[in-house]
mmCIF file of N, CA and C in Angstrom:
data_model
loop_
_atom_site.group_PDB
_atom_site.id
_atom_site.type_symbol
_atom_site.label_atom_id
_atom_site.label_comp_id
_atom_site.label_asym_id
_atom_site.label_seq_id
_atom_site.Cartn_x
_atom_site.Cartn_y
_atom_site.Cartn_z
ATOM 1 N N UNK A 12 106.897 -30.923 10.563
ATOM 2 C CA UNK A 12 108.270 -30.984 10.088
ATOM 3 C C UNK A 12 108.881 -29.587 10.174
ATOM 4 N N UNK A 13 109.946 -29.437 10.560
ATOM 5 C CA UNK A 13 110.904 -28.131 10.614
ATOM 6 C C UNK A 13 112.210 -28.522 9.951
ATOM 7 N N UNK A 14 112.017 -27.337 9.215
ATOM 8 C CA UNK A 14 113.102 -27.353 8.032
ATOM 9 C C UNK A 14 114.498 -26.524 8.445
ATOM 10 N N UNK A 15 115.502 -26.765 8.832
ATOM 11 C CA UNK A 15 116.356 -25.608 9.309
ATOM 12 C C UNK A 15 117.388 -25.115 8.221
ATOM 13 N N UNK A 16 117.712 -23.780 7.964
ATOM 14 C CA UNK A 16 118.654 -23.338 6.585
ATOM 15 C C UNK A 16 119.691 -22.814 7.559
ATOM 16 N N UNK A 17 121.480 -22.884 7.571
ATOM 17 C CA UNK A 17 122.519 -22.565 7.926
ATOM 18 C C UNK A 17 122.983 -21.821 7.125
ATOM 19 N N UNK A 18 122.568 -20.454 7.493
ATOM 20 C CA UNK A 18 123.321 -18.980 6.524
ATOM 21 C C UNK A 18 124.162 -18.715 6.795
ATOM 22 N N UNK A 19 124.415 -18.793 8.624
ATOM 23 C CA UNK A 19 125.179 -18.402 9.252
ATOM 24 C C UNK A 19 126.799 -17.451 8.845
ATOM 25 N N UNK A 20 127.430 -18.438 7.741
ATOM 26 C CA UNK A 20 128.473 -18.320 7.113
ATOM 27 C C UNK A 20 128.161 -17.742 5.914
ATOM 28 N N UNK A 21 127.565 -16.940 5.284
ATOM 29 C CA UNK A 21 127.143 -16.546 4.250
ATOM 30 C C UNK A 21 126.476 -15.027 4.456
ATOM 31 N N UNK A 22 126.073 -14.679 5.595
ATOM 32 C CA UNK A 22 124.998 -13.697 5.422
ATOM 33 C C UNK A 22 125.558 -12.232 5.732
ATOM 34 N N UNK A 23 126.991 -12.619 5.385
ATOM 35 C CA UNK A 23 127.820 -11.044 5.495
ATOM 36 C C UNK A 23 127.944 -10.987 4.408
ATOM 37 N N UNK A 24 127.644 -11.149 3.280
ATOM 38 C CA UNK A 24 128.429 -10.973 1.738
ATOM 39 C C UNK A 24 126.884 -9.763 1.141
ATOM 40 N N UNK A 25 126.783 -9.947 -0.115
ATOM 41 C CA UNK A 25 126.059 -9.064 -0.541
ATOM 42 C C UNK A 25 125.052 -9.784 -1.694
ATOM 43 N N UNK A 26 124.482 -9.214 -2.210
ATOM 44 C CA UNK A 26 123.805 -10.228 -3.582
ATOM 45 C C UNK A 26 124.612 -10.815 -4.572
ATOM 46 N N UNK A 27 125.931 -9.917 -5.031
ATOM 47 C CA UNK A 27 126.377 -9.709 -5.883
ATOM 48 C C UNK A 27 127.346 -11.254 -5.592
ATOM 49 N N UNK A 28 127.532 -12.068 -4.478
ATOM 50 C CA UNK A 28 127.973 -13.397 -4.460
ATOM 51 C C UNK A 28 127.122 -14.274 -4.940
ATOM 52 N N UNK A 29 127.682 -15.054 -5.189
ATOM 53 C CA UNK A 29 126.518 -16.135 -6.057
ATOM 54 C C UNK A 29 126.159 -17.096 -4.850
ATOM 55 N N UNK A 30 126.726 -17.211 -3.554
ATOM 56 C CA UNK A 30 125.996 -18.261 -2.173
ATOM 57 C C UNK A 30 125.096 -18.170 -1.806
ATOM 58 N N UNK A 31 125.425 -16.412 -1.657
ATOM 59 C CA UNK A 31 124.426 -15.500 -0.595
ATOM 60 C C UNK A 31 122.993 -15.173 -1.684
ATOM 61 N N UNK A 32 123.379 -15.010 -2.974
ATOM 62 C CA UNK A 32 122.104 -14.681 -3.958
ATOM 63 C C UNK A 32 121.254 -16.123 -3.887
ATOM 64 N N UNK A 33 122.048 -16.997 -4.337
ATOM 65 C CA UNK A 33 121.217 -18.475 -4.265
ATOM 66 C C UNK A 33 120.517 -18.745 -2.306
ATOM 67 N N UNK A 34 121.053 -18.472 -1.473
ATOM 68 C CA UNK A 34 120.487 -18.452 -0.234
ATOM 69 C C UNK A 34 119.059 -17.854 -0.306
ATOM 70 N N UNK A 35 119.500 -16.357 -0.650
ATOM 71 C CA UNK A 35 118.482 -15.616 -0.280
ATOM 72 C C UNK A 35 116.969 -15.996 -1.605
ATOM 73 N N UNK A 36 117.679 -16.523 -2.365
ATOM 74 C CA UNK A 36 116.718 -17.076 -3.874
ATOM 75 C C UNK A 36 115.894 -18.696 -3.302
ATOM 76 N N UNK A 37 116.333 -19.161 -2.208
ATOM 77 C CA UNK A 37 116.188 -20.138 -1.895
ATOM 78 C C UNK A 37 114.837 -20.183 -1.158
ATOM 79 N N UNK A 38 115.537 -19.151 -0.055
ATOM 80 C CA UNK A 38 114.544 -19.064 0.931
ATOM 81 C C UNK A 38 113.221 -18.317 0.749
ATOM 82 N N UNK A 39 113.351 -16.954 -0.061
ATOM 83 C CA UNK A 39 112.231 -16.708 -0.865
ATOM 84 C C UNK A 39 111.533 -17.614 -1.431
ATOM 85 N N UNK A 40 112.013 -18.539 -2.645
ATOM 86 C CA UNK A 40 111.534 -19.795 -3.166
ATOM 87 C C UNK A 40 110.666 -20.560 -1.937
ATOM 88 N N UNK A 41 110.783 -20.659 -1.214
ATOM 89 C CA UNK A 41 110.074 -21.233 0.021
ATOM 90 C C UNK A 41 109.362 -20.655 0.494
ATOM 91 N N UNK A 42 109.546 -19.404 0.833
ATOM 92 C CA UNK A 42 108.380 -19.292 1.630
ATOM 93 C C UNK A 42 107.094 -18.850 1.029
ATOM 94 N N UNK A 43 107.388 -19.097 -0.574
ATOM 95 C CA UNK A 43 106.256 -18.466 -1.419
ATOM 96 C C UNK A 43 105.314 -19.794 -1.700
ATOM 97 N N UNK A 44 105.799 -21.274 -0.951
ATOM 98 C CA UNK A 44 105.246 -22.444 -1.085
ATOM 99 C C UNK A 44 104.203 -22.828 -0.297
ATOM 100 N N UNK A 45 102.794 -23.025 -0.193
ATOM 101 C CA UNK A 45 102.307 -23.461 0.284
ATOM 102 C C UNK A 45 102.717 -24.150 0.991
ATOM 103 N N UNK A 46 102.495 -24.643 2.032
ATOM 104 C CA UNK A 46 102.823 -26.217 2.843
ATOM 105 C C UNK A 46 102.458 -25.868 4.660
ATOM 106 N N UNK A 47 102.569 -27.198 5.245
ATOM 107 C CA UNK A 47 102.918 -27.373 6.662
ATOM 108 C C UNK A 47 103.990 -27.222 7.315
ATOM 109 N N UNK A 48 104.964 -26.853 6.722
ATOM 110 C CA UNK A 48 106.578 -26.993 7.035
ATOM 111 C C UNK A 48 106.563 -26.029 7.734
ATOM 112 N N UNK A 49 107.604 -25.801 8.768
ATOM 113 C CA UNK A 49 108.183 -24.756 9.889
ATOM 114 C C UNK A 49 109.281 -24.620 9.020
ATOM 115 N N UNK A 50 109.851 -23.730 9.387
ATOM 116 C CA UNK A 50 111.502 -23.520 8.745
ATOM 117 C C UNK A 50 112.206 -22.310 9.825
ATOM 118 N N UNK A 51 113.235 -22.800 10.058
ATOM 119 C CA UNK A 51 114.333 -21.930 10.750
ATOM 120 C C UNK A 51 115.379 -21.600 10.377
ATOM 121 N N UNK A 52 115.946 -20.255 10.369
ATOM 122 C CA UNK A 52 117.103 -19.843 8.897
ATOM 123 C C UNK A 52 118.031 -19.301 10.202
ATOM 124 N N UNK A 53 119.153 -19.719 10.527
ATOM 125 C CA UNK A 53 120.194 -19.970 11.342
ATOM 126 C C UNK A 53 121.250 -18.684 10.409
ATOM 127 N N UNK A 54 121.549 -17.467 10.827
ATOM 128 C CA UNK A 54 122.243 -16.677 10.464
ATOM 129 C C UNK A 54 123.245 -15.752 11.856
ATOM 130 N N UNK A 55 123.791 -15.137 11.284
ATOM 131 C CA UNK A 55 124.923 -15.057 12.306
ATOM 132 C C UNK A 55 125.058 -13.300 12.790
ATOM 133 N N UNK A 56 123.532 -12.783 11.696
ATOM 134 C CA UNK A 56 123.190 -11.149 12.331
ATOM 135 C C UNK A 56 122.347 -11.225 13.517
ATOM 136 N N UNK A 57 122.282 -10.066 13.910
ATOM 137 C CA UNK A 57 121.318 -10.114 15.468
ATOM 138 C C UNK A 57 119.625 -10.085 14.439
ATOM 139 N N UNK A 58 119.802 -9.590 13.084
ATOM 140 C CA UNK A 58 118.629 -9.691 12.691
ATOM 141 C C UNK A 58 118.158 -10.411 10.994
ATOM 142 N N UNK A 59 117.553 -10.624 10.511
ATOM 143 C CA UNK A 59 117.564 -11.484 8.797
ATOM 144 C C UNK A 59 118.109 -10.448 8.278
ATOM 145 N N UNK A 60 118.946 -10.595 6.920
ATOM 146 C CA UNK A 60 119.216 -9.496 5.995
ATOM 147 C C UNK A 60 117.871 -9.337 5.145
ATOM 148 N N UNK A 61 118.919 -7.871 5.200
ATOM 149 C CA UNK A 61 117.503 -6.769 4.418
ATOM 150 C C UNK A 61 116.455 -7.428 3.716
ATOM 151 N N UNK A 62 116.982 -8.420 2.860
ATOM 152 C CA UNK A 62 116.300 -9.055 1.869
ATOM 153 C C UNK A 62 115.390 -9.715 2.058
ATOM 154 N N UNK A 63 115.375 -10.549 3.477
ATOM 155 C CA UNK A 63 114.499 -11.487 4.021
ATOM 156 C C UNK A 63 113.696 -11.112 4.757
ATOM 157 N N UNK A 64 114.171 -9.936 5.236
ATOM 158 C CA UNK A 64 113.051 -9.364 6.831
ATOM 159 C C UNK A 64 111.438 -9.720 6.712
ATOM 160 N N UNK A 65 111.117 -9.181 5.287
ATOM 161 C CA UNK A 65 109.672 -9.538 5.557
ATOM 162 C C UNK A 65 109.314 -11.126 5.422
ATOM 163 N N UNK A 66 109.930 -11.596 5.256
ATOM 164 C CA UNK A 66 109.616 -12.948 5.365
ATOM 165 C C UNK A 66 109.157 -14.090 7.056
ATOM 166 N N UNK A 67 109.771 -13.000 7.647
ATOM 167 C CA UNK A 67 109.910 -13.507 9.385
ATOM 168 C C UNK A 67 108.215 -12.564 10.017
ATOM 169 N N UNK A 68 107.801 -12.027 9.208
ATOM 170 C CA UNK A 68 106.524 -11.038 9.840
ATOM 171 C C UNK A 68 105.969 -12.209 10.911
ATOM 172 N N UNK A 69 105.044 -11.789 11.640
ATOM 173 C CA UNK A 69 104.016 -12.410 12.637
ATOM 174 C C UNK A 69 103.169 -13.218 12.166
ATOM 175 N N UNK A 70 102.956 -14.372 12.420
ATOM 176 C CA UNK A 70 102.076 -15.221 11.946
ATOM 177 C C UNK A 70 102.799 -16.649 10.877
ATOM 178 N N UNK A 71 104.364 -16.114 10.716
ATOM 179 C CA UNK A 71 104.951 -16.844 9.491
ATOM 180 C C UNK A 71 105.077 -17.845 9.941
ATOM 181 N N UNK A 72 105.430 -18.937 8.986
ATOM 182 C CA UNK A 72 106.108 -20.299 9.306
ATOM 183 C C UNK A 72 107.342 -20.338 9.214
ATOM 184 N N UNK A 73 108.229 -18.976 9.181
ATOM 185 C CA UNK A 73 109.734 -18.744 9.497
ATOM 186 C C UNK A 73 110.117 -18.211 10.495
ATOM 187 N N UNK A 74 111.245 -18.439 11.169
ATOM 188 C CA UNK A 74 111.609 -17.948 12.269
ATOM 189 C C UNK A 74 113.297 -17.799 11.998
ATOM 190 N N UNK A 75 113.495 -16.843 12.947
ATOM 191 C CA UNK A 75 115.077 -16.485 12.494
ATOM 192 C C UNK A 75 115.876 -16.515 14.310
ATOM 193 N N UNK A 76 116.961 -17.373 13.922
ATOM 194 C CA UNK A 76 117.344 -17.309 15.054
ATOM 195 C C UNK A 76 119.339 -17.172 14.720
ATOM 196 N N UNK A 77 119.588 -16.770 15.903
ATOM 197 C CA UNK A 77 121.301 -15.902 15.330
ATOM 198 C C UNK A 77 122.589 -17.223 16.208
ATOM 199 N N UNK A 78 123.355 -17.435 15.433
ATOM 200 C CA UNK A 78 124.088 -18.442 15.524
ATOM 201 C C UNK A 78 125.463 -17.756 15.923
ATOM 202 N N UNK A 79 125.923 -17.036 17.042
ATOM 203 C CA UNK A 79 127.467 -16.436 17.224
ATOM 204 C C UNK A 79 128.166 -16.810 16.468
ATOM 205 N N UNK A 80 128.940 -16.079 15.736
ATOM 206 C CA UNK A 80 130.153 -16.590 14.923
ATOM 207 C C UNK A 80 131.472 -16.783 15.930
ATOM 208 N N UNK A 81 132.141 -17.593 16.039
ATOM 209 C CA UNK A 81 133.473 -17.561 17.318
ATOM 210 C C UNK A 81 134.442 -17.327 16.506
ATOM 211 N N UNK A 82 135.336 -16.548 16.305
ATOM 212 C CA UNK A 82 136.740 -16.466 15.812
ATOM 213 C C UNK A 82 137.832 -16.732 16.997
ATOM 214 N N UNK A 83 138.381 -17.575 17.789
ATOM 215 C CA UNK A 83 139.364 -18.083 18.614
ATOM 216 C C UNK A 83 139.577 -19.429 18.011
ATOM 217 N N UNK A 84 140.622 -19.982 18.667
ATOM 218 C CA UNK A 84 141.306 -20.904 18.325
ATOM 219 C C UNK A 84 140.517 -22.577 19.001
ATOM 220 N N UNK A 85 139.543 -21.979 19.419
ATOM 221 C CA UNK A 85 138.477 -23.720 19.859
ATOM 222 C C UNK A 85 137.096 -22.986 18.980
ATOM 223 N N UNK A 86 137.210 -22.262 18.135
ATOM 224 C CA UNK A 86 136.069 -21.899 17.352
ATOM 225 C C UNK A 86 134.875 -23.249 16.858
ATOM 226 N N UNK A 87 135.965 -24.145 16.500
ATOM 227 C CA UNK A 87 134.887 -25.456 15.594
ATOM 228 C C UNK A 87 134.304 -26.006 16.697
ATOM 229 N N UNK A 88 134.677 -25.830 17.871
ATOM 230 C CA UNK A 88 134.349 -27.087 18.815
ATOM 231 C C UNK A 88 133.183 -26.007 19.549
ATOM 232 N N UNK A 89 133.401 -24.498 20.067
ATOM 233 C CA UNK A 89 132.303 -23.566 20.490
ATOM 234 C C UNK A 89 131.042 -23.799 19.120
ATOM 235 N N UNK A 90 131.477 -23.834 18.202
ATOM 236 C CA UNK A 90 130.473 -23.496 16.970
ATOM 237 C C UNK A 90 129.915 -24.796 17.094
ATOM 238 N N UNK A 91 130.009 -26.040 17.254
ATOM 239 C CA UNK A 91 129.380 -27.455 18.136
ATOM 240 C C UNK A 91 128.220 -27.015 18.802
ATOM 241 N N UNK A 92 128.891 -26.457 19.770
ATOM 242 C CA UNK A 92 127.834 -26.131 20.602
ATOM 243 C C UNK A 92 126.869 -24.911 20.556
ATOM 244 N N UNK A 93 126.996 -24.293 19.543
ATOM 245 C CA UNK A 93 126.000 -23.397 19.663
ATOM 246 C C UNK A 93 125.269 -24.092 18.163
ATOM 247 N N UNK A 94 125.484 -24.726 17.771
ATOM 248 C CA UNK A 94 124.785 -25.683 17.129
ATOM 249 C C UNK A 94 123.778 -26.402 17.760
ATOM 250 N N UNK A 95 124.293 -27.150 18.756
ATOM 251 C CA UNK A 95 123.612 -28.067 19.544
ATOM 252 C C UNK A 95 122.592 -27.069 20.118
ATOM 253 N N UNK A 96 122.767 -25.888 20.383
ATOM 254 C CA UNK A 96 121.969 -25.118 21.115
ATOM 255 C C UNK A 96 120.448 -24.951 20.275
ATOM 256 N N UNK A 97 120.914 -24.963 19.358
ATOM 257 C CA UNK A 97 119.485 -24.677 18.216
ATOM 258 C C UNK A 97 118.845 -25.864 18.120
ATOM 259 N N UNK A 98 119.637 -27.104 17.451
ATOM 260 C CA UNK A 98 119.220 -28.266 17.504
ATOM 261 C C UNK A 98 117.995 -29.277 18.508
ATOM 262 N N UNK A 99 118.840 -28.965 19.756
ATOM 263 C CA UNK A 99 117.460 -29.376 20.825
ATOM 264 C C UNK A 99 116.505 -29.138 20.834
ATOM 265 N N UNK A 100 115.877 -27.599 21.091
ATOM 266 C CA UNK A 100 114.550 -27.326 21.591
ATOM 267 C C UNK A 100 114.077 -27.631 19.963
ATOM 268 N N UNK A 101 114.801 -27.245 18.715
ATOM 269 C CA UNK A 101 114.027 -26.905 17.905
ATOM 270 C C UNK A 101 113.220 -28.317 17.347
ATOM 271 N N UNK A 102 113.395 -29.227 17.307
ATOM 272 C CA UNK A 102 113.049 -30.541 16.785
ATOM 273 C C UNK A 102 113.374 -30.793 15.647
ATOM 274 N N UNK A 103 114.413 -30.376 15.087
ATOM 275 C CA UNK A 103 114.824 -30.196 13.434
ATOM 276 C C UNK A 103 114.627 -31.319 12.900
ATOM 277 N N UNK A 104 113.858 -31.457 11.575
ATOM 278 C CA UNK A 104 113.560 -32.567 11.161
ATOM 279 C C UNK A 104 114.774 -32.594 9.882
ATOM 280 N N UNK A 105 115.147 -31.572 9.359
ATOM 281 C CA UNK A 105 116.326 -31.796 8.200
ATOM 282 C C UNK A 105 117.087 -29.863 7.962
ATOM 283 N N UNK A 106 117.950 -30.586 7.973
ATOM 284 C CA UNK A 106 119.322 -29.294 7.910
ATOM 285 C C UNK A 106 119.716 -28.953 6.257
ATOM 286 N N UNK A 107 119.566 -27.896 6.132
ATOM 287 C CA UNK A 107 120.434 -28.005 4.871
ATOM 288 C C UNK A 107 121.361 -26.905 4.845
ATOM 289 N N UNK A 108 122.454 -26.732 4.475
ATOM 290 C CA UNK A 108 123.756 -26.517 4.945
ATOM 291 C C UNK A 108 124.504 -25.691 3.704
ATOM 292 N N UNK A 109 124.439 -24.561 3.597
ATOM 293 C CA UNK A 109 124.859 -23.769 2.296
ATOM 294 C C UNK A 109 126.111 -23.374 1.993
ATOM 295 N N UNK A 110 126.875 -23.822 2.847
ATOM 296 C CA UNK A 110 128.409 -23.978 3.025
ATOM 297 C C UNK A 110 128.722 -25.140 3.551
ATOM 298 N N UNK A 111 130.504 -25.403 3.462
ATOM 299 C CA UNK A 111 130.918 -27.060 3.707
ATOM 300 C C UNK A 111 131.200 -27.468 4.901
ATOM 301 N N UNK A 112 130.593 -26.280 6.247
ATOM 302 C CA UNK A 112 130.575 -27.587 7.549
ATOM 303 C C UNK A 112 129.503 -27.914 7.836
ATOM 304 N N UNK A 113 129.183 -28.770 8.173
ATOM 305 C CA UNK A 113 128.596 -30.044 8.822
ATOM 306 C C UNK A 113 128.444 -30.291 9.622
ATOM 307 N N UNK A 114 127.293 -29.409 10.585
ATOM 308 C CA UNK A 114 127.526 -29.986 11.876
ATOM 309 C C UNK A 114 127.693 -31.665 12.741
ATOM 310 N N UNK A 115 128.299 -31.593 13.344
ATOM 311 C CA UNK A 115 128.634 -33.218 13.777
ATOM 312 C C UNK A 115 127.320 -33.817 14.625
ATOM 313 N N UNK A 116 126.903 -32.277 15.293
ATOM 314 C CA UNK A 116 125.750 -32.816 16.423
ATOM 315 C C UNK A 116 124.340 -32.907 16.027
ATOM 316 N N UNK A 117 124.161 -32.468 13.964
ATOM 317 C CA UNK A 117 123.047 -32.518 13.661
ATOM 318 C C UNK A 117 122.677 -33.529 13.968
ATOM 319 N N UNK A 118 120.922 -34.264 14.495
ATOM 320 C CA UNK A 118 120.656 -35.026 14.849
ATOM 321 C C UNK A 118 119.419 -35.716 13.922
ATOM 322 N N UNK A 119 119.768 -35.130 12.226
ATOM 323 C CA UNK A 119 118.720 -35.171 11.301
ATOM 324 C C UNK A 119 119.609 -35.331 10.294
ATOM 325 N N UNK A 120 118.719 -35.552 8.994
ATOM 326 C CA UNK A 120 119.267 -35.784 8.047
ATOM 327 C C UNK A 120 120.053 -34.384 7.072
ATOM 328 N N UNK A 121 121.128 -34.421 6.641
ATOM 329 C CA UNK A 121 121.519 -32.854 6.071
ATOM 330 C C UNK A 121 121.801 -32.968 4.932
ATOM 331 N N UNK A 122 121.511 -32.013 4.218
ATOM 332 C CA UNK A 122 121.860 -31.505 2.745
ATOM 333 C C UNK A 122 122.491 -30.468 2.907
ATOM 334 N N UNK A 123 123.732 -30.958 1.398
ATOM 335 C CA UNK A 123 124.873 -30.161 1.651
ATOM 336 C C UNK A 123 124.662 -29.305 0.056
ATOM 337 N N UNK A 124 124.927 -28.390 0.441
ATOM 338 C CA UNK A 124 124.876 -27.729 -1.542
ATOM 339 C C UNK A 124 126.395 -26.833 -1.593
ATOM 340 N N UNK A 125 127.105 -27.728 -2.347
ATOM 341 C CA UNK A 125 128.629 -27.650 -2.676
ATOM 342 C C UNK A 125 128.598 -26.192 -4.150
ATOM 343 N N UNK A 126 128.981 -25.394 -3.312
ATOM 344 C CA UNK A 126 129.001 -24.179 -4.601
ATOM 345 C C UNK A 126 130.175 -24.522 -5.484
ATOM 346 N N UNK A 127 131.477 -24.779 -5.059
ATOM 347 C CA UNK A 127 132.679 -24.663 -5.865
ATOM 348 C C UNK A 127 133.629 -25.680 -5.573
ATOM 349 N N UNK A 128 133.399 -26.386 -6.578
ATOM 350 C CA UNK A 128 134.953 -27.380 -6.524
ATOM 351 C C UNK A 128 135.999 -27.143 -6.917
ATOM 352 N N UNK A 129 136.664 -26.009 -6.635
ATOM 353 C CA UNK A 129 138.194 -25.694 -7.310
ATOM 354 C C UNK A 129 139.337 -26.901 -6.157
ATOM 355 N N UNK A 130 138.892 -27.057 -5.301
ATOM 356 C CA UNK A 130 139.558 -27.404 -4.502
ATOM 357 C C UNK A 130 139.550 -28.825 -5.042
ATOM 358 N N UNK A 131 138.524 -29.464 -5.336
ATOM 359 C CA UNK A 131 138.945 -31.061 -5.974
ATOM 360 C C UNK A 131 139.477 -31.119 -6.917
#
């Protein structure tokens, strides 16, 4: 099973946000778990933040791979596809999604973790 985490949108902020603290609280939380699980943490630096680096060492059951951020005006529909790009080879068995998009082309089951409802 491969677990994939979408930081992507999150991993410019600092601790001091409560997304990016619960992210990075998350993924620690994990990888301190025993198990069979693969996990892939989808972020949008060329490398993990500071916080995580040692978590990706040689031998791990994490892997870090970098998701372009697009700022133009077909951004949602490029960000599709570099979605899809991860999605294929990786065999993702479940997404979980730390902000509110959704990829359309996930091809697994996703969990969404809704930080703030001011908007409802």
């Amino acid at each position: 099973m491969r677990i994939a985490i979408d930081f992507s949108t999150l991993d410019h902020l600092q601790m001091t946000a409560g997304h990016y603290r619960y992210t990075v609280q998350l993924v620690r939380g994990l990888a301190e778990i025993a198990g069979s699980q693969k996990f892939l943490l989808l972020g949008s630096q060329a490398e993990p933040v500071a916080e995580l680096r040692d978590i990706f060492a040689r031998g791990s059951r994490w892997i870090y791979r970098r998701k372009i951020p697009w700022h133009h005006r077909g951004a949602p529909y490029v960000d599709e596809l570099g979605y899809l790009r991860h999605f294929l080879p990786g065999r993702i068995s479940l997404l979980h999604v730390v902000h509110n998009l959704i990829p359309l082309v996930a091809r697994c089951p996703v969990i969404v973790t809704k930080h703030d409802l001011i908007e409802e």
